[in-house]
Amino acid sequence: MTVALTIIDHPLVADKITRLRDANTDSARFRALCREVTVLTAYEALRDLPTTTIQVTTPIATTDATILAGRAPAVVGVLRAGLIMVEAILALVPEARVGHIGLFRDPTTHLPVEYYRKLPTDLDQRATILVDPMLATGGSAVAAIALLKAAGAASIRLISIIGCPEGVAAVQRDHPDVSITLAAMDDGLDDHAYIVPGLGDAGDRLYGTH
Ligand code: PRP
Ligand code: URA
């Protein structure tokens, strides 16, 4: 069974995505917009996190109240561009453990090449949130999810800012158990495997290396 694909349908997200797409948006504003879109998208993607009930004593009374169950989630960013989304998720879930996977796309084959990996050791006991702004061919996400599963992760959610049908199909084909949440779904890929209309190279725009 293939689990959910969710595409955010919200005027605030749509407005921010438009500003991200705009080639005139500078890196500082681009980073701020990525953080804001990530928070709004994660709000939806994390809707099904397990919860439990505890008692809390307010200044007025003791009451049953809801908290996240079990160990805090792990958030894993795909370097470089996923870093900005890690920061945003940490603002929502400050207790989260953080992992990093370094991948770059080979410019000729467009296939992901791994250059770094540091993950929490108990992923089997945490919800794992994989973040990468761009889901293009899906090669990077497919490879990152395979690494997470090899490290024990059993409950994985992928959050991206912009995806396209090719990337979604690749993840659903290889990892049908992974939920995908996108802030926007675009038309497809160009000859260089960039998303169209997309926003260009996310890492370069975030860090001013274009
Ligand atoms: C981008 C992006 C994804 C990948 C998506 O990274 O952040 O990791 O491309 O493409 P795919 O779905 O076709 O694999 P990039 O290789 O540009 O590296 P960077 O973040 O270091 O710039
Ligand atoms: N990586 C990016 O940063 N942008 C794309 O459009 C595709 C891959």
PDB file of C-alpha atoms and ligand atoms in Angstrom:
ATOM      1  CA  MET A   1       0.000   0.000   0.000  1.00  0.00           C
ATOM      2  CA  THR A   2       1.278   3.499  -0.883  1.00  0.00           C
ATOM      3  CA  VAL A   3       0.894   5.995   1.965  1.00  0.00           C
ATOM      4  CA  ALA A   4      -0.207   9.581   1.616  1.00  0.00           C
ATOM      5  CA  LEU A   5       0.979  12.270  -0.762  1.00  0.00           C
ATOM      6  CA  THR A   6      -0.097  15.659   0.603  1.00  0.00           C
ATOM      7  CA  ILE A   7       0.255  18.918  -1.311  1.00  0.00           C
ATOM      8  CA  ILE A   8      -0.369  21.985   0.810  1.00  0.00           C
ATOM      9  CA  ASP A   9      -3.259  24.114  -0.404  1.00  0.00           C
ATOM     10  CA  HIS A  10      -3.069  27.362   1.566  1.00  0.00           C
ATOM     11  CA  PRO A  11      -2.885  31.008   0.490  1.00  0.00           C
ATOM     12  CA  LEU A  12       0.057  31.801   2.799  1.00  0.00           C
ATOM     13  CA  VAL A  13       2.086  28.925   1.382  1.00  0.00           C
ATOM     14  CA  ALA A  14       1.152  29.805  -2.208  1.00  0.00           C
ATOM     15  CA  ASP A  15       2.224  33.424  -1.676  1.00  0.00           C
ATOM     16  CA  LYS A  16       5.563  32.423  -0.182  1.00  0.00           C
ATOM     17  CA  ILE A  17       6.247  29.877  -2.934  1.00  0.00           C
ATOM     18  CA  THR A  18       5.700  32.605  -5.537  1.00  0.00           C
ATOM     19  CA  ARG A  19       8.291  34.800  -3.799  1.00  0.00           C
ATOM     20  CA  LEU A  20      10.706  31.834  -3.650  1.00  0.00           C
ATOM     21  CA  ARG A  21      10.301  31.242  -7.377  1.00  0.00           C
ATOM     22  CA  ASP A  22      11.073  34.879  -8.222  1.00  0.00           C
ATOM     23  CA  ALA A  23      14.643  35.060  -9.561  1.00  0.00           C
ATOM     24  CA  ASN A  24      14.932  38.566  -8.011  1.00  0.00           C
ATOM     25  CA  THR A  25      14.513  37.264  -4.440  1.00  0.00           C
ATOM     26  CA  ASP A  26      17.893  37.578  -2.694  1.00  0.00           C
ATOM     27  CA  SER A  27      19.503  34.871  -0.536  1.00  0.00           C
ATOM     28  CA  ALA A  28      18.543  36.401   2.823  1.00  0.00           C
ATOM     29  CA  ARG A  29      14.868  36.606   1.859  1.00  0.00           C
ATOM     30  CA  PHE A  30      15.058  33.187   0.174  1.00  0.00           C
ATOM     31  CA  ARG A  31      16.311  31.604   3.420  1.00  0.00           C
ATOM     32  CA  ALA A  32      13.568  33.286   5.470  1.00  0.00           C
ATOM     33  CA  LEU A  33      10.891  32.128   3.030  1.00  0.00           C
ATOM     34  CA  CYS A  34      12.226  28.537   3.078  1.00  0.00           C
ATOM     35  CA  ARG A  35      12.008  28.511   6.883  1.00  0.00           C
ATOM     36  CA  GLU A  36       8.455  29.900   6.834  1.00  0.00           C
ATOM     37  CA  VAL A  37       7.238  27.453   4.173  1.00  0.00           C
ATOM     38  CA  THR A  38       8.860  24.561   6.034  1.00  0.00           C
ATOM     39  CA  VAL A  39       7.055  25.417   9.275  1.00  0.00           C
ATOM     40  CA  LEU A  40       3.700  25.644   7.504  1.00  0.00           C
ATOM     41  CA  THR A  41       4.303  22.417   5.574  1.00  0.00           C
ATOM     42  CA  ALA A  42       5.598  20.506   8.587  1.00  0.00           C
ATOM     43  CA  TYR A  43       2.499  21.512  10.563  1.00  0.00           C
ATOM     44  CA  GLU A  44       0.515  19.368   8.123  1.00  0.00           C
ATOM     45  CA  ALA A  45       3.123  16.624   7.644  1.00  0.00           C
ATOM     46  CA  LEU A  46       3.379  15.987  11.388  1.00  0.00           C
ATOM     47  CA  ARG A  47      -0.356  15.897  12.026  1.00  0.00           C
ATOM     48  CA  ASP A  48      -0.261  12.139  12.724  1.00  0.00           C
ATOM     49  CA  LEU A  49       2.632  12.090  15.193  1.00  0.00           C
ATOM     50  CA  PRO A  50       1.644   9.782  18.066  1.00  0.00           C
ATOM     51  CA  THR A  51       0.556  11.456  21.292  1.00  0.00           C
ATOM     52  CA  THR A  52      -0.117  10.411  24.850  1.00  0.00           C
ATOM     53  CA  THR A  53      -1.944  11.908  27.818  1.00  0.00           C
ATOM     54  CA  ILE A  54      -0.291  13.181  30.983  1.00  0.00           C
ATOM     55  CA  GLN A  55      -1.497  15.242  33.897  1.00  0.00           C
ATOM     56  CA  VAL A  56      -0.422  18.862  34.064  1.00  0.00           C
ATOM     57  CA  THR A  57      -1.000  21.280  36.892  1.00  0.00           C
ATOM     58  CA  THR A  58      -1.832  24.804  35.754  1.00  0.00           C
ATOM     59  CA  PRO A  59      -1.932  27.727  38.232  1.00  0.00           C
ATOM     60  CA  ILE A  60      -5.663  26.936  38.484  1.00  0.00           C
ATOM     61  CA  ALA A  61      -6.194  23.158  38.313  1.00  0.00           C
ATOM     62  CA  THR A  62      -4.781  19.745  37.444  1.00  0.00           C
ATOM     63  CA  THR A  63      -5.953  18.395  34.098  1.00  0.00           C
ATOM     64  CA  ASP A  64      -5.295  15.701  31.509  1.00  0.00           C
ATOM     65  CA  ALA A  65      -3.202  17.105  28.663  1.00  0.00           C
ATOM     66  CA  THR A  66      -1.617  15.895  25.419  1.00  0.00           C
ATOM     67  CA  ILE A  67       2.096  15.541  24.704  1.00  0.00           C
ATOM     68  CA  LEU A  68       4.075  13.814  21.938  1.00  0.00           C
ATOM     69  CA  ALA A  69       4.513  10.138  22.769  1.00  0.00           C
ATOM     70  CA  GLY A  70       7.829   8.327  23.049  1.00  0.00           C
ATOM     71  CA  ARG A  71      11.195   9.650  21.988  1.00  0.00           C
ATOM     72  CA  ALA A  72      11.302  12.952  20.153  1.00  0.00           C
ATOM     73  CA  PRO A  73      11.379  12.739  16.348  1.00  0.00           C
ATOM     74  CA  ALA A  74      14.620  12.765  14.388  1.00  0.00           C
ATOM     75  CA  VAL A  75      14.968  15.342  11.636  1.00  0.00           C
ATOM     76  CA  VAL A  76      17.431  14.481   8.895  1.00  0.00           C
ATOM     77  CA  GLY A  77      18.528  17.086   6.363  1.00  0.00           C
ATOM     78  CA  VAL A  78      20.018  16.358   2.959  1.00  0.00           C
ATOM     79  CA  LEU A  79      23.029  18.683   2.561  1.00  0.00           C
ATOM     80  CA  ARG A  80      23.241  21.368   1.585  1.00  0.00           C
ATOM     81  CA  ALA A  81      19.790  22.676   0.904  1.00  0.00           C
ATOM     82  CA  GLY A  82      18.033  20.597   3.567  1.00  0.00           C
ATOM     83  CA  LEU A  83      19.920  22.487   6.308  1.00  0.00           C
ATOM     84  CA  ILE A  84      17.535  25.427   6.200  1.00  0.00           C
ATOM     85  CA  MET A  85      14.574  23.090   6.689  1.00  0.00           C
ATOM     86  CA  VAL A  86      16.256  21.362   9.658  1.00  0.00           C
ATOM     87  CA  GLU A  87      16.471  24.739  11.414  1.00  0.00           C
ATOM     88  CA  ALA A  88      12.782  25.369  10.803  1.00  0.00           C
ATOM     89  CA  ILE A  89      11.720  21.937  12.107  1.00  0.00           C
ATOM     90  CA  LEU A  90      13.855  22.486  15.228  1.00  0.00           C
ATOM     91  CA  ALA A  91      11.873  25.640  15.928  1.00  0.00           C
ATOM     92  CA  LEU A  92       8.729  23.471  15.995  1.00  0.00           C
ATOM     93  CA  VAL A  93      10.213  20.418  17.739  1.00  0.00           C
ATOM     94  CA  PRO A  94      13.195  21.680  19.773  1.00  0.00           C
ATOM     95  CA  GLU A  95      13.805  18.239  21.334  1.00  0.00           C
ATOM     96  CA  ALA A  96      14.323  16.603  17.933  1.00  0.00           C
ATOM     97  CA  ARG A  97      17.596  14.781  17.259  1.00  0.00           C
ATOM     98  CA  VAL A  98      19.340  15.840  14.067  1.00  0.00           C
ATOM     99  CA  GLY A  99      20.970  13.775  11.351  1.00  0.00           C
ATOM    100  CA  HIS A 100      22.766  14.841   8.187  1.00  0.00           C
ATOM    101  CA  ILE A 101      23.186  13.087   4.859  1.00  0.00           C
ATOM    102  CA  GLY A 102      25.532  14.687   2.308  1.00  0.00           C
ATOM    103  CA  LEU A 103      24.470  14.069  -1.288  1.00  0.00           C
ATOM    104  CA  PHE A 104      25.136  15.967  -4.484  1.00  0.00           C
ATOM    105  CA  ARG A 105      23.787  15.259  -7.931  1.00  0.00           C
ATOM    106  CA  ASP A 106      26.410  14.305 -10.489  1.00  0.00           C
ATOM    107  CA  PRO A 107      26.067  17.052 -13.133  1.00  0.00           C
ATOM    108  CA  THR A 108      26.134  14.566 -16.034  1.00  0.00           C
ATOM    109  CA  THR A 109      24.178  11.563 -14.790  1.00  0.00           C
ATOM    110  CA  HIS A 110      22.027  13.520 -12.298  1.00  0.00           C
ATOM    111  CA  LEU A 111      22.506  10.558  -9.936  1.00  0.00           C
ATOM    112  CA  PRO A 112      23.141  11.241  -6.227  1.00  0.00           C
ATOM    113  CA  VAL A 113      26.668  10.857  -4.847  1.00  0.00           C
ATOM    114  CA  GLU A 114      27.025  10.409  -1.081  1.00  0.00           C
ATOM    115  CA  TYR A 115      29.809  12.338   0.693  1.00  0.00           C
ATOM    116  CA  TYR A 116      28.687  12.502   4.340  1.00  0.00           C
ATOM    117  CA  ARG A 117      26.470  10.652   6.811  1.00  0.00           C
ATOM    118  CA  LYS A 118      25.895  11.220  10.542  1.00  0.00           C
ATOM    119  CA  LEU A 119      22.650   9.886  11.983  1.00  0.00           C
ATOM    120  CA  PRO A 120      21.134   9.409  15.448  1.00  0.00           C
ATOM    121  CA  THR A 121      21.800   5.830  16.598  1.00  0.00           C
ATOM    122  CA  ASP A 122      18.236   5.019  17.711  1.00  0.00           C
ATOM    123  CA  LEU A 123      16.243   5.861  14.569  1.00  0.00           C
ATOM    124  CA  ASP A 124      14.247   2.653  15.061  1.00  0.00           C
ATOM    125  CA  GLN A 125      12.604   4.299  18.081  1.00  0.00           C
ATOM    126  CA  ARG A 126      11.869   7.716  16.567  1.00  0.00           C
ATOM    127  CA  ALA A 127       9.640   9.144  13.871  1.00  0.00           C
ATOM    128  CA  THR A 128      12.112  10.265  11.191  1.00  0.00           C
ATOM    129  CA  ILE A 129      11.496  13.449   9.222  1.00  0.00           C
ATOM    130  CA  LEU A 130      13.611  13.682   6.054  1.00  0.00           C
ATOM    131  CA  VAL A 131      13.867  17.209   4.658  1.00  0.00           C
ATOM    132  CA  ASP A 132      15.122  18.418   1.284  1.00  0.00           C
ATOM    133  CA  PRO A 133      13.600  21.429  -0.505  1.00  0.00           C
ATOM    134  CA  MET A 134      13.665  19.881  -3.983  1.00  0.00           C
ATOM    135  CA  LEU A 135      12.203  16.526  -5.084  1.00  0.00           C
ATOM    136  CA  ALA A 136      13.296  16.470  -8.745  1.00  0.00           C
ATOM    137  CA  THR A 137      14.204  13.069 -10.247  1.00  0.00           C
ATOM    138  CA  GLY A 138      13.742  11.671  -6.749  1.00  0.00           C
ATOM    139  CA  GLY A 139      17.177  10.038  -6.880  1.00  0.00           C
ATOM    140  CA  SER A 140      18.443  11.912  -3.803  1.00  0.00           C
ATOM    141  CA  ALA A 141      15.328  11.211  -1.738  1.00  0.00           C
ATOM    142  CA  VAL A 142      15.283   7.529  -2.744  1.00  0.00           C
ATOM    143  CA  ALA A 143      18.963   7.172  -1.768  1.00  0.00           C
ATOM    144  CA  ALA A 144      18.522   9.087   1.508  1.00  0.00           C
ATOM    145  CA  ILE A 145      15.502   6.990   2.501  1.00  0.00           C
ATOM    146  CA  ALA A 146      17.444   3.781   1.754  1.00  0.00           C
ATOM    147  CA  LEU A 147      20.242   5.017   4.053  1.00  0.00           C
ATOM    148  CA  LEU A 148      17.728   5.826   6.789  1.00  0.00           C
ATOM    149  CA  LYS A 149      16.126   2.390   6.526  1.00  0.00           C
ATOM    150  CA  ALA A 150      19.558   0.717   6.629  1.00  0.00           C
ATOM    151  CA  ALA A 151      20.178   2.692   9.848  1.00  0.00           C
ATOM    152  CA  GLY A 152      16.969   1.293  11.360  1.00  0.00           C
ATOM    153  CA  ALA A 153      14.377   3.989  10.634  1.00  0.00           C
ATOM    154  CA  ALA A 154      10.924   2.435  10.385  1.00  0.00           C
ATOM    155  CA  SER A 155       8.633   5.465  10.324  1.00  0.00           C
ATOM    156  CA  ILE A 156       9.803   7.999   7.721  1.00  0.00           C
ATOM    157  CA  ARG A 157       8.147  11.169   6.461  1.00  0.00           C
ATOM    158  CA  LEU A 158       9.602  13.166   3.559  1.00  0.00           C
ATOM    159  CA  ILE A 159       8.968  16.920   3.488  1.00  0.00           C
ATOM    160  CA  SER A 160       9.976  18.930   0.411  1.00  0.00           C
ATOM    161  CA  ILE A 161       9.120  22.428  -0.696  1.00  0.00           C
ATOM    162  CA  ILE A 162       8.792  21.770  -4.432  1.00  0.00           C
ATOM    163  CA  GLY A 163       8.229  18.392  -6.045  1.00  0.00           C
ATOM    164  CA  CYS A 164       7.203  17.092  -9.445  1.00  0.00           C
ATOM    165  CA  PRO A 165       5.466  13.950 -10.704  1.00  0.00           C
ATOM    166  CA  GLU A 166       8.751  12.212 -11.619  1.00  0.00           C
ATOM    167  CA  GLY A 167      10.190  12.589  -8.109  1.00  0.00           C
ATOM    168  CA  VAL A 168       6.988  11.558  -6.378  1.00  0.00           C
ATOM    169  CA  ALA A 169       6.710   8.473  -8.623  1.00  0.00           C
ATOM    170  CA  ALA A 170      10.320   7.446  -7.865  1.00  0.00           C
ATOM    171  CA  VAL A 171       9.820   7.657  -4.084  1.00  0.00           C
ATOM    172  CA  GLN A 172       6.452   5.897  -4.230  1.00  0.00           C
ATOM    173  CA  ARG A 173       7.935   3.135  -6.403  1.00  0.00           C
ATOM    174  CA  ASP A 174      10.951   2.417  -4.180  1.00  0.00           C
ATOM    175  CA  HIS A 175       9.574   3.440  -0.768  1.00  0.00           C
ATOM    176  CA  PRO A 176       5.762   3.181  -0.798  1.00  0.00           C
ATOM    177  CA  ASP A 177       5.740   3.231   3.026  1.00  0.00           C
ATOM    178  CA  VAL A 178       7.105   6.801   3.185  1.00  0.00           C
ATOM    179  CA  SER A 179       4.614   9.674   3.351  1.00  0.00           C
ATOM    180  CA  ILE A 180       5.411  12.700   1.178  1.00  0.00           C
ATOM    181  CA  THR A 181       4.334  16.263   1.939  1.00  0.00           C
ATOM    182  CA  LEU A 182       5.052  19.022  -0.583  1.00  0.00           C
ATOM    183  CA  ALA A 183       4.403  22.732  -0.401  1.00  0.00           C
ATOM    184  CA  ALA A 184       3.925  22.714  -4.195  1.00  0.00           C
ATOM    185  CA  MET A 185       3.779  20.196  -7.026  1.00  0.00           C
ATOM    186  CA  ASP A 186       5.263  21.449 -10.307  1.00  0.00           C
ATOM    187  CA  ASP A 187       4.909  20.331 -13.915  1.00  0.00           C
ATOM    188  CA  GLY A 188       8.033  18.229 -14.488  1.00  0.00           C
ATOM    189  CA  LEU A 189      11.748  18.340 -15.307  1.00  0.00           C
ATOM    190  CA  ASP A 190      13.825  20.091 -17.963  1.00  0.00           C
ATOM    191  CA  ASP A 191      16.733  18.511 -19.901  1.00  0.00           C
ATOM    192  CA  HIS A 192      19.089  19.186 -16.965  1.00  0.00           C
ATOM    193  CA  ALA A 193      16.702  17.545 -14.472  1.00  0.00           C
ATOM    194  CA  TYR A 194      15.732  20.901 -12.943  1.00  0.00           C
ATOM    195  CA  ILE A 195      12.138  21.292 -11.831  1.00  0.00           C
ATOM    196  CA  VAL A 196       9.958  23.406 -14.164  1.00  0.00           C
ATOM    197  CA  PRO A 197       8.956  26.098 -13.320  1.00  0.00           C
ATOM    198  CA  GLY A 198      10.690  25.375  -9.982  1.00  0.00           C
ATOM    199  CA  LEU A 199      12.906  27.926  -8.297  1.00  0.00           C
ATOM    200  CA  GLY A 200      16.312  27.056  -9.757  1.00  0.00           C
ATOM    201  CA  ASP A 201      19.131  25.520  -7.723  1.00  0.00           C
ATOM    202  CA  ALA A 202      17.957  25.664  -4.125  1.00  0.00           C
ATOM    203  CA  GLY A 203      21.418  25.286  -2.543  1.00  0.00           C
ATOM    204  CA  ASP A 204      22.914  28.016  -4.706  1.00  0.00           C
ATOM    205  CA  ARG A 205      20.047  30.410  -4.027  1.00  0.00           C
ATOM    206  CA  LEU A 206      20.159  29.722  -0.266  1.00  0.00           C
ATOM    207  CA  TYR A 207      23.880  30.290   0.069  1.00  0.00           C
ATOM    208  CA  GLY A 208      24.620  32.745  -2.734  1.00  0.00           C
ATOM    209  CA  THR A 209      26.876  30.411  -4.708  1.00  0.00           C
ATOM    210  CA  HIS A 210      25.231  30.995  -8.089  1.00  0.00           C
TER     211      HIS A 210
HETATM  212  C1  PRP B   1      19.475  19.311  -4.867  1.00  0.00           C
HETATM  213  C2  PRP B   1      18.370  19.189  -3.848  1.00  0.00           C
HETATM  214  C3  PRP B   1      18.199  17.697  -3.719  1.00  0.00           C
HETATM  215  C4  PRP B   1      18.490  17.227  -5.110  1.00  0.00           C
HETATM  216  C5  PRP B   1      17.178  16.922  -5.780  1.00  0.00           C
HETATM  217  O1  PRP B   1      20.710  19.119  -4.300  1.00  0.00           O
HETATM  218  O2  PRP B   1      18.631  19.823  -2.624  1.00  0.00           O
HETATM  219  O3  PRP B   1      19.090  17.109  -2.787  1.00  0.00           O
HETATM  220  O4  PRP B   1      19.152  18.293  -5.801  1.00  0.00           O
HETATM  221  O5  PRP B   1      17.370  16.370  -7.024  1.00  0.00           O
HETATM  222  P1  PRP B   1      16.948  14.873  -7.369  1.00  0.00           P
HETATM  223  O6  PRP B   1      15.568  14.682  -6.867  1.00  0.00           O
HETATM  224  O7  PRP B   1      17.022  14.849  -8.877  1.00  0.00           O
HETATM  225  O8  PRP B   1      17.937  13.936  -6.749  1.00  0.00           O
HETATM  226  P2  PRP B   1      22.078  19.371  -5.088  1.00  0.00           P
HETATM  227  O9  PRP B   1      22.583  18.105  -5.710  1.00  0.00           O
HETATM  228  O10 PRP B   1      21.894  20.535  -6.021  1.00  0.00           O
HETATM  229  O11 PRP B   1      23.097  19.694  -3.933  1.00  0.00           O
HETATM  230  P3  PRP B   1      23.230  20.999  -2.994  1.00  0.00           P
HETATM  231  O12 PRP B   1      22.044  21.005  -2.057  1.00  0.00           O
HETATM  232  O13 PRP B   1      24.509  20.758  -2.280  1.00  0.00           O
HETATM  233  O14 PRP B   1      23.266  22.214  -3.879  1.00  0.00           O
HETATM  234  N1  URA B   2      17.920  20.586  -7.390  1.00  0.00           N
HETATM  235  C1  URA B   2      17.578  21.883  -7.274  1.00  0.00           C
HETATM  236  O1  URA B   2      18.118  22.606  -6.426  1.00  0.00           O
HETATM  237  N2  URA B   2      16.646  22.384  -8.100  1.00  0.00           N
HETATM  238  C2  URA B   2      16.034  21.626  -9.031  1.00  0.00           C
HETATM  239  O2  URA B   2      15.180  22.141  -9.763  1.00  0.00           O
HETATM  240  C3  URA B   2      16.396  20.283  -9.140  1.00  0.00           C
HETATM  241  C4  URA B   2      17.335  19.777  -8.298  1.00  0.00           C
END
